[in-house]
Tab-separated table of C-alpha atoms in Angstrom:
chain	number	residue	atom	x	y	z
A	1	UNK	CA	115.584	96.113	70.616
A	2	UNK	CA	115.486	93.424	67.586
A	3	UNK	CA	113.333	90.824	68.205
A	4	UNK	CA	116.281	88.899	66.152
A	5	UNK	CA	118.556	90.338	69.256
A	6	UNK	CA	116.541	87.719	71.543
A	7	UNK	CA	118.145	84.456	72.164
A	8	UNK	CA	119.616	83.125	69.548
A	9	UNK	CA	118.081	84.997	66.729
A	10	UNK	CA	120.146	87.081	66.009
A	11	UNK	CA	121.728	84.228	63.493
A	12	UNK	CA	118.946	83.497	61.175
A	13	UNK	CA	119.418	80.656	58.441
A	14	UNK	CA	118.377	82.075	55.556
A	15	UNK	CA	116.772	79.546	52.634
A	16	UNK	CA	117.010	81.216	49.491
A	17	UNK	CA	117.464	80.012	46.767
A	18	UNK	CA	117.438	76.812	48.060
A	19	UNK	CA	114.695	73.741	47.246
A	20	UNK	CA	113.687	70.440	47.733
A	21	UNK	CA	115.654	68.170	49.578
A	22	UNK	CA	118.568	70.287	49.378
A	23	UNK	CA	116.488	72.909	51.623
A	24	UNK	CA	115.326	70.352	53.469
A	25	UNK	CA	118.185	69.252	54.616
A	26	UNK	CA	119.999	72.229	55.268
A	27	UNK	CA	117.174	73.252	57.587
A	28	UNK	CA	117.685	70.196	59.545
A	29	UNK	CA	121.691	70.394	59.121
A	30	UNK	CA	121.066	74.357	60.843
A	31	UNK	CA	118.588	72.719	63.668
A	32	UNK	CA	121.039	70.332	64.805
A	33	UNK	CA	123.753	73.464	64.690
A	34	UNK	CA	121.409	75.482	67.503
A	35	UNK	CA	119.684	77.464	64.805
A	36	UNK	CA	116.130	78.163	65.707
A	37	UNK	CA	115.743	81.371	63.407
A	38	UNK	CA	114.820	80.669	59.714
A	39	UNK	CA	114.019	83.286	57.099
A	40	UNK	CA	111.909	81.882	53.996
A	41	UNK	CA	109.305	83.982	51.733
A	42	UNK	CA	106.811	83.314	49.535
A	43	UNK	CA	108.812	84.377	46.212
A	44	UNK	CA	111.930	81.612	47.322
A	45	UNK	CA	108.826	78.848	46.992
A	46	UNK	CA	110.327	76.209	49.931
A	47	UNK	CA	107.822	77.363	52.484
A	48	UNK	CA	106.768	73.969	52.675
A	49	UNK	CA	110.198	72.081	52.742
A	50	UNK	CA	111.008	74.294	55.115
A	51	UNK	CA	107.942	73.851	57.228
A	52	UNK	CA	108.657	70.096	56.661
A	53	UNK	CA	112.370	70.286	58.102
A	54	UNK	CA	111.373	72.319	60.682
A	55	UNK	CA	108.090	70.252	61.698
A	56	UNK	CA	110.334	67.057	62.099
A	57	UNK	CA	113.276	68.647	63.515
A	58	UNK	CA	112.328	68.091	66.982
A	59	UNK	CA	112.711	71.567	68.410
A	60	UNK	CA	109.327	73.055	69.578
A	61	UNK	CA	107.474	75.617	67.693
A	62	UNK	CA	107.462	77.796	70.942
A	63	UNK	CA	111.446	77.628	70.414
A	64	UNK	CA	111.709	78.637	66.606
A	65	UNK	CA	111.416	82.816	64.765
A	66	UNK	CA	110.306	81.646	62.050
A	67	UNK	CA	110.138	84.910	59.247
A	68	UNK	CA	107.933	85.245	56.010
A	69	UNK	CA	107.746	87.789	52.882
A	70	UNK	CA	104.296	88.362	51.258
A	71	UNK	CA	105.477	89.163	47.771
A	72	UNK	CA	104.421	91.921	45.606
A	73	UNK	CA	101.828	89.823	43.938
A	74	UNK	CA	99.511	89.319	47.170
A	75	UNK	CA	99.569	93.040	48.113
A	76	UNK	CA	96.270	93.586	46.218
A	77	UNK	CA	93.695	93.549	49.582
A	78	UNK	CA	91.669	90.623	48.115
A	79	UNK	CA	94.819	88.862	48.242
A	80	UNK	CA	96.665	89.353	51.049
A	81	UNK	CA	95.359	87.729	53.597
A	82	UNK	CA	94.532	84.517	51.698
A	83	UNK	CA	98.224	84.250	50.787
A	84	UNK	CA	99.654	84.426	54.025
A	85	UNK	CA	97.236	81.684	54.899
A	86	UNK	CA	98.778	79.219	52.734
A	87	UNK	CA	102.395	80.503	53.711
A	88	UNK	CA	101.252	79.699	56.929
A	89	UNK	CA	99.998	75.928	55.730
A	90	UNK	CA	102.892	75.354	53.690
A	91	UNK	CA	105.266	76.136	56.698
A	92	UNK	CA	103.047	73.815	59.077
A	93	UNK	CA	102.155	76.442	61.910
A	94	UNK	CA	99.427	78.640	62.964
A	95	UNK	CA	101.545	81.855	63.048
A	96	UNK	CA	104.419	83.666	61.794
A	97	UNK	CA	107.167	84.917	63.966
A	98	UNK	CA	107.820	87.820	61.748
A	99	UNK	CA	106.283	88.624	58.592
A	100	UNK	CA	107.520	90.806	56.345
A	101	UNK	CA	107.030	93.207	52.871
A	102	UNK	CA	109.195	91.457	50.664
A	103	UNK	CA	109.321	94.826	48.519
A	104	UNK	CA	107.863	98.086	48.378
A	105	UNK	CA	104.803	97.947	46.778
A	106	UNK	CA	105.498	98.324	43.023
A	107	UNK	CA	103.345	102.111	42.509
A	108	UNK	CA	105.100	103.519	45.244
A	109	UNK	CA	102.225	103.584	47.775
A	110	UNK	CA	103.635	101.505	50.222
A	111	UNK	CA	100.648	102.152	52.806
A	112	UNK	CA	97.944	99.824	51.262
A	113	UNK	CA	100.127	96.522	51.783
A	114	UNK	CA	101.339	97.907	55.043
A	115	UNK	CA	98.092	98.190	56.659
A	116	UNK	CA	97.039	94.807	55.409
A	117	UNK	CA	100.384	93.746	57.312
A	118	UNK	CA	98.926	95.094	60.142
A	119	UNK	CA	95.397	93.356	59.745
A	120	UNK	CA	97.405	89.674	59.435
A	121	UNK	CA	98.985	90.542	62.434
A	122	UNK	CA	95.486	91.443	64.121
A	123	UNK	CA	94.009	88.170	63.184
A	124	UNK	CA	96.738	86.487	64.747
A	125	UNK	CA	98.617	85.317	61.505
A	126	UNK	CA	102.142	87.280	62.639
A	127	UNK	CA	102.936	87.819	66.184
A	128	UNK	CA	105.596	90.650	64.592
A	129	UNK	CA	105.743	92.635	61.214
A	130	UNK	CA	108.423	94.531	59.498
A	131	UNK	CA	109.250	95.266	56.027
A	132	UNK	CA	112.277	94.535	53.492
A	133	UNK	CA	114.065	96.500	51.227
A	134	UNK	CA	112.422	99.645	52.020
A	135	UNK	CA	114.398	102.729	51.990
A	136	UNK	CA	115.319	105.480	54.312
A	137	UNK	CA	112.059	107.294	53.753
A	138	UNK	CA	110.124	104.719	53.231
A	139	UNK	CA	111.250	103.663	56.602
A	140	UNK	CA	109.423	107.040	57.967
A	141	UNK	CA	106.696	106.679	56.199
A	142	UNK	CA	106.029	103.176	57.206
A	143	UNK	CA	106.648	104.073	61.223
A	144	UNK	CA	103.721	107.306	59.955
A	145	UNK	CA	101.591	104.673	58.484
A	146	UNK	CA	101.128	101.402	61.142
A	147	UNK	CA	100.139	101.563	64.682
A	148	UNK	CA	102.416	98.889	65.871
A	149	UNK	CA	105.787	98.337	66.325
A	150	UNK	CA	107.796	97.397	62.520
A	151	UNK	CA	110.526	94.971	64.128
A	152	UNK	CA	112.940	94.972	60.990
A	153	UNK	CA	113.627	96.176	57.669
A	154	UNK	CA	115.472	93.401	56.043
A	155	UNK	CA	118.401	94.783	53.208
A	156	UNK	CA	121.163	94.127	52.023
A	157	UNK	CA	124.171	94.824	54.384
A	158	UNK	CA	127.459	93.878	53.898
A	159	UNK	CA	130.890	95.308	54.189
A	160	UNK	CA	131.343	96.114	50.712
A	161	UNK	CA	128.177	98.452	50.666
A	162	UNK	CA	128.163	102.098	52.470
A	163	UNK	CA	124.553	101.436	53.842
A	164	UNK	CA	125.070	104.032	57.102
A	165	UNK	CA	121.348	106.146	55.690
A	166	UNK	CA	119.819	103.290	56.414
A	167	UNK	CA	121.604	102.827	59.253
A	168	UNK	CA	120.755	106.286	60.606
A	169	UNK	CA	117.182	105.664	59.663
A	170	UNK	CA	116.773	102.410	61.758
A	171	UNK	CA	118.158	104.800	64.760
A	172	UNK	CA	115.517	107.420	63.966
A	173	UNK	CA	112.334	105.310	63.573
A	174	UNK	CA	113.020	102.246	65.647
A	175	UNK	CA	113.087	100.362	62.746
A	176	UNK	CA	116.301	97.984	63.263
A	177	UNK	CA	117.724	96.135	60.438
A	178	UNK	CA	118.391	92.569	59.136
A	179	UNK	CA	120.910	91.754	56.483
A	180	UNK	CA	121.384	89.499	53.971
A	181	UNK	CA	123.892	88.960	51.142
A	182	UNK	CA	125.896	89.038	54.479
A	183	UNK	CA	128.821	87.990	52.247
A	184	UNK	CA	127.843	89.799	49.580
A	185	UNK	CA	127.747	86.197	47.725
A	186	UNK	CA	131.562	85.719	48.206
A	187	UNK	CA	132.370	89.015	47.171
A	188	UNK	CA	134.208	89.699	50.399
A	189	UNK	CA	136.577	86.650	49.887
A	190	UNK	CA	138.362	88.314	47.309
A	191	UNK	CA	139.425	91.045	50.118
A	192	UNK	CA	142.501	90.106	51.689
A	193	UNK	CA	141.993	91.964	55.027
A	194	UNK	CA	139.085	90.073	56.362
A	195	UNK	CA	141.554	86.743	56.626
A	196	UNK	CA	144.142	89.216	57.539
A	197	UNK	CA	141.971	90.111	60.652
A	198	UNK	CA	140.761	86.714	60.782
A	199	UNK	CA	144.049	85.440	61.344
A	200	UNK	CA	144.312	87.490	64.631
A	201	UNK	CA	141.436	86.192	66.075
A	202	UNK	CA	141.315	82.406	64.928
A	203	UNK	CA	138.398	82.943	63.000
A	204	UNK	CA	137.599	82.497	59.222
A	205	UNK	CA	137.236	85.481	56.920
A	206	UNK	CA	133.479	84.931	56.619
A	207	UNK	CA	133.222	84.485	60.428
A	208	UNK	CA	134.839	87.765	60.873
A	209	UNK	CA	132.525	89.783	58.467
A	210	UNK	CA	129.561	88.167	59.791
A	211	UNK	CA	130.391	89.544	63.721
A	212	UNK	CA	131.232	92.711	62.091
A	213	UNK	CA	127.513	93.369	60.831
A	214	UNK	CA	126.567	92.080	64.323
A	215	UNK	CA	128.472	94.337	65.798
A	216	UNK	CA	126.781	96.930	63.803
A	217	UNK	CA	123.763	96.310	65.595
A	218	UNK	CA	122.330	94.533	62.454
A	219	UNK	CA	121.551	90.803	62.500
A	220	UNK	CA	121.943	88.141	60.131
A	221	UNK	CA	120.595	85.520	57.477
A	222	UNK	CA	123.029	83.398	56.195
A	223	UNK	CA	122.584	80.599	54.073
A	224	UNK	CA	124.979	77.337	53.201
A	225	UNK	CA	124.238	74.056	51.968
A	226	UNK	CA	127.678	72.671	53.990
A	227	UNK	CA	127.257	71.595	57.131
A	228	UNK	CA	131.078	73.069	58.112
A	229	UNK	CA	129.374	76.292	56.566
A	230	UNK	CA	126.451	76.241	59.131
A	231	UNK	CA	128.495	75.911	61.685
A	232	UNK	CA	130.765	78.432	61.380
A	233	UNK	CA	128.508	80.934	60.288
A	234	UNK	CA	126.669	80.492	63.949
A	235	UNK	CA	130.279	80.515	65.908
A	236	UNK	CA	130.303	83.851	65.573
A	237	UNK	CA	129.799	84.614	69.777
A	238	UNK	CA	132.970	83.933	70.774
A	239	UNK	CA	135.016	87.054	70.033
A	240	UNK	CA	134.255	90.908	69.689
A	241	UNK	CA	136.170	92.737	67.272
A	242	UNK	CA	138.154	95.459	68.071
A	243	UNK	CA	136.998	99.426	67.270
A	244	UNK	CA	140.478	99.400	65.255
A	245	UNK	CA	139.556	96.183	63.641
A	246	UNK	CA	136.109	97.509	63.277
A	247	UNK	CA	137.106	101.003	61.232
A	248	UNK	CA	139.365	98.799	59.224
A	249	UNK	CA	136.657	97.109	58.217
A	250	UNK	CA	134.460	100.237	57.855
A	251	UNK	CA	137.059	101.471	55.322
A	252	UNK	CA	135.593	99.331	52.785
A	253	UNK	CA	131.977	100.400	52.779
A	254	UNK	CA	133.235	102.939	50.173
A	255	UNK	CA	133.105	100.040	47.752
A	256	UNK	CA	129.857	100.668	47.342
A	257	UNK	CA	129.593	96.836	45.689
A	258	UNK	CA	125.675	96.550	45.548
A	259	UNK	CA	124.160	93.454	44.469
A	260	UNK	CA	120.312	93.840	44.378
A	261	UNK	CA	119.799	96.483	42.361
A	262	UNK	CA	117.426	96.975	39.305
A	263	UNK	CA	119.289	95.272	36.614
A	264	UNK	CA	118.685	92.588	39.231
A	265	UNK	CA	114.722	93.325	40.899
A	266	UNK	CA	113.412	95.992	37.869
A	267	UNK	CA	110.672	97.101	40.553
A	268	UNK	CA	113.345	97.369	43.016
A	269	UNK	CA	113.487	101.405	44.666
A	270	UNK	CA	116.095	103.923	44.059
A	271	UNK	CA	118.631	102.919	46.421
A	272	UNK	CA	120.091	105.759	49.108
């Protein structure tokens, strides 16, 4: 099972692309909400306002999954390790929850990076490790490659995008996944049937995509500077959508509405 499937991580705040004392305080508006998963990465560059929110939040550290992304930039091996380090300073603790890939390495050869993953989590920098946006194969490859568990491979996942390879891959290697772009950055409010559905379950149209991907068996990272936002993105625990409700919603995965792709991330992989 997901280590994000423990407690109450399965709702992760997510961080990007905020800064500053706008991050700052939507950390601490999520902490007072009952978040105590946060997703950050070195490429966003709030480690450290995040660290700072969550340092003076007054939850303990023992409490918190707090997730990282080394970014292409630090694979090299002389660089790894040293920037996971200052992640680590920046976000004021000793240890990553779950530290991540933030891409495939940019040649292709995705083992290099992956078994310096593994060394940070040897030296204690990363109690877990995983990867992001890594594809299907990739995702057997990397299982091929490490000698420890991967605990995620974060993508985006969303009702507008058919993503059920990836799905079938996470089955196959153990591999579970994490979304974000949960709302495919509003995308999914211009869909009628998700307040349609919404409606019969007093929920919001957001709320009701969000326990859909749940319900998936992928969990979350959602990110709002509103406090109203915060909170209904994590009172999402209340209600279980129907399998009618469900396939309705399934429908729409032939959209095929993808938002990180290369005109976006050039080094980004060819999709499945």
């Amino acid at each position: 099972m997901s280590i994000y499937f423990q407690q109450t991580y399965q709702r992760a705040f997510g961080t990007y692309p905020l800064r500053g004392e706008t991050c700052r305080q939507a950390v601490a508006a999520a902490l007072a909400t009952g978040y105590r998963a946060f997703d950050t990465a070195q490429m966003y560059e709030n480690e450290s306002e995040v660290g700072e929110a969550l340092a003076g939040g007054g939850v303990p550290r023992a409490e918190l999954c707090i997730t990282t992304k080394v970014g292409v930039e630090n694979f090299a091996d002389n660089l790894f390790l040293a920037s996971v380090e200052r992640s680590l300073k920046a976000l004021r603790t000793d240890y990553a929850d779950v530290l991540l890939l933030h891409w495939p390495a940019v040649d292709g050869n995705i083992a290099p990076p992956l078994r310096q993953l593994q060394k940070a989590q040897e030296k204690g920098l990363a109690r877990h490790i995983g990867i992001s946006n890594h594809t299907a194969r990739m995702m057997r490859d990397a299982k091929a490659i490490v000698d420890v568990p991967l605990v995620t491979n974060q993508v985006e996942f969303h009702p507008l995008l058919n993503q059920d390879v990836l799905l079938a891959a996470a089955t196959e290697t153990g591999i579970p996944l994490s979304s974000y772009c949960s709302v495919a950055r509003g995308k999914v409010f211009e869909v009628p049937l998700f307040a349609e559905i919404g409606a019969l379950y007093g929920k919001s149209a957001a709320q009701i995509v969000l326990r859909w991907i749940l319900q998936k068996g992928v969990s979350l990272n959602t990110m709002s500077t509103k406090p109203d936002n915060i909170r209904a993105n994590f009172d999402i625990m209340d209600f279980t959508l129907s399998s009618i409700d469900m396939a309705r919603i399934e429908a729409l995965t032939h959209t095929n509405y993808r938002i990180v792709g290369r005109d976006l991330v050039p080094y980004a992989p060819e999709w499945d």
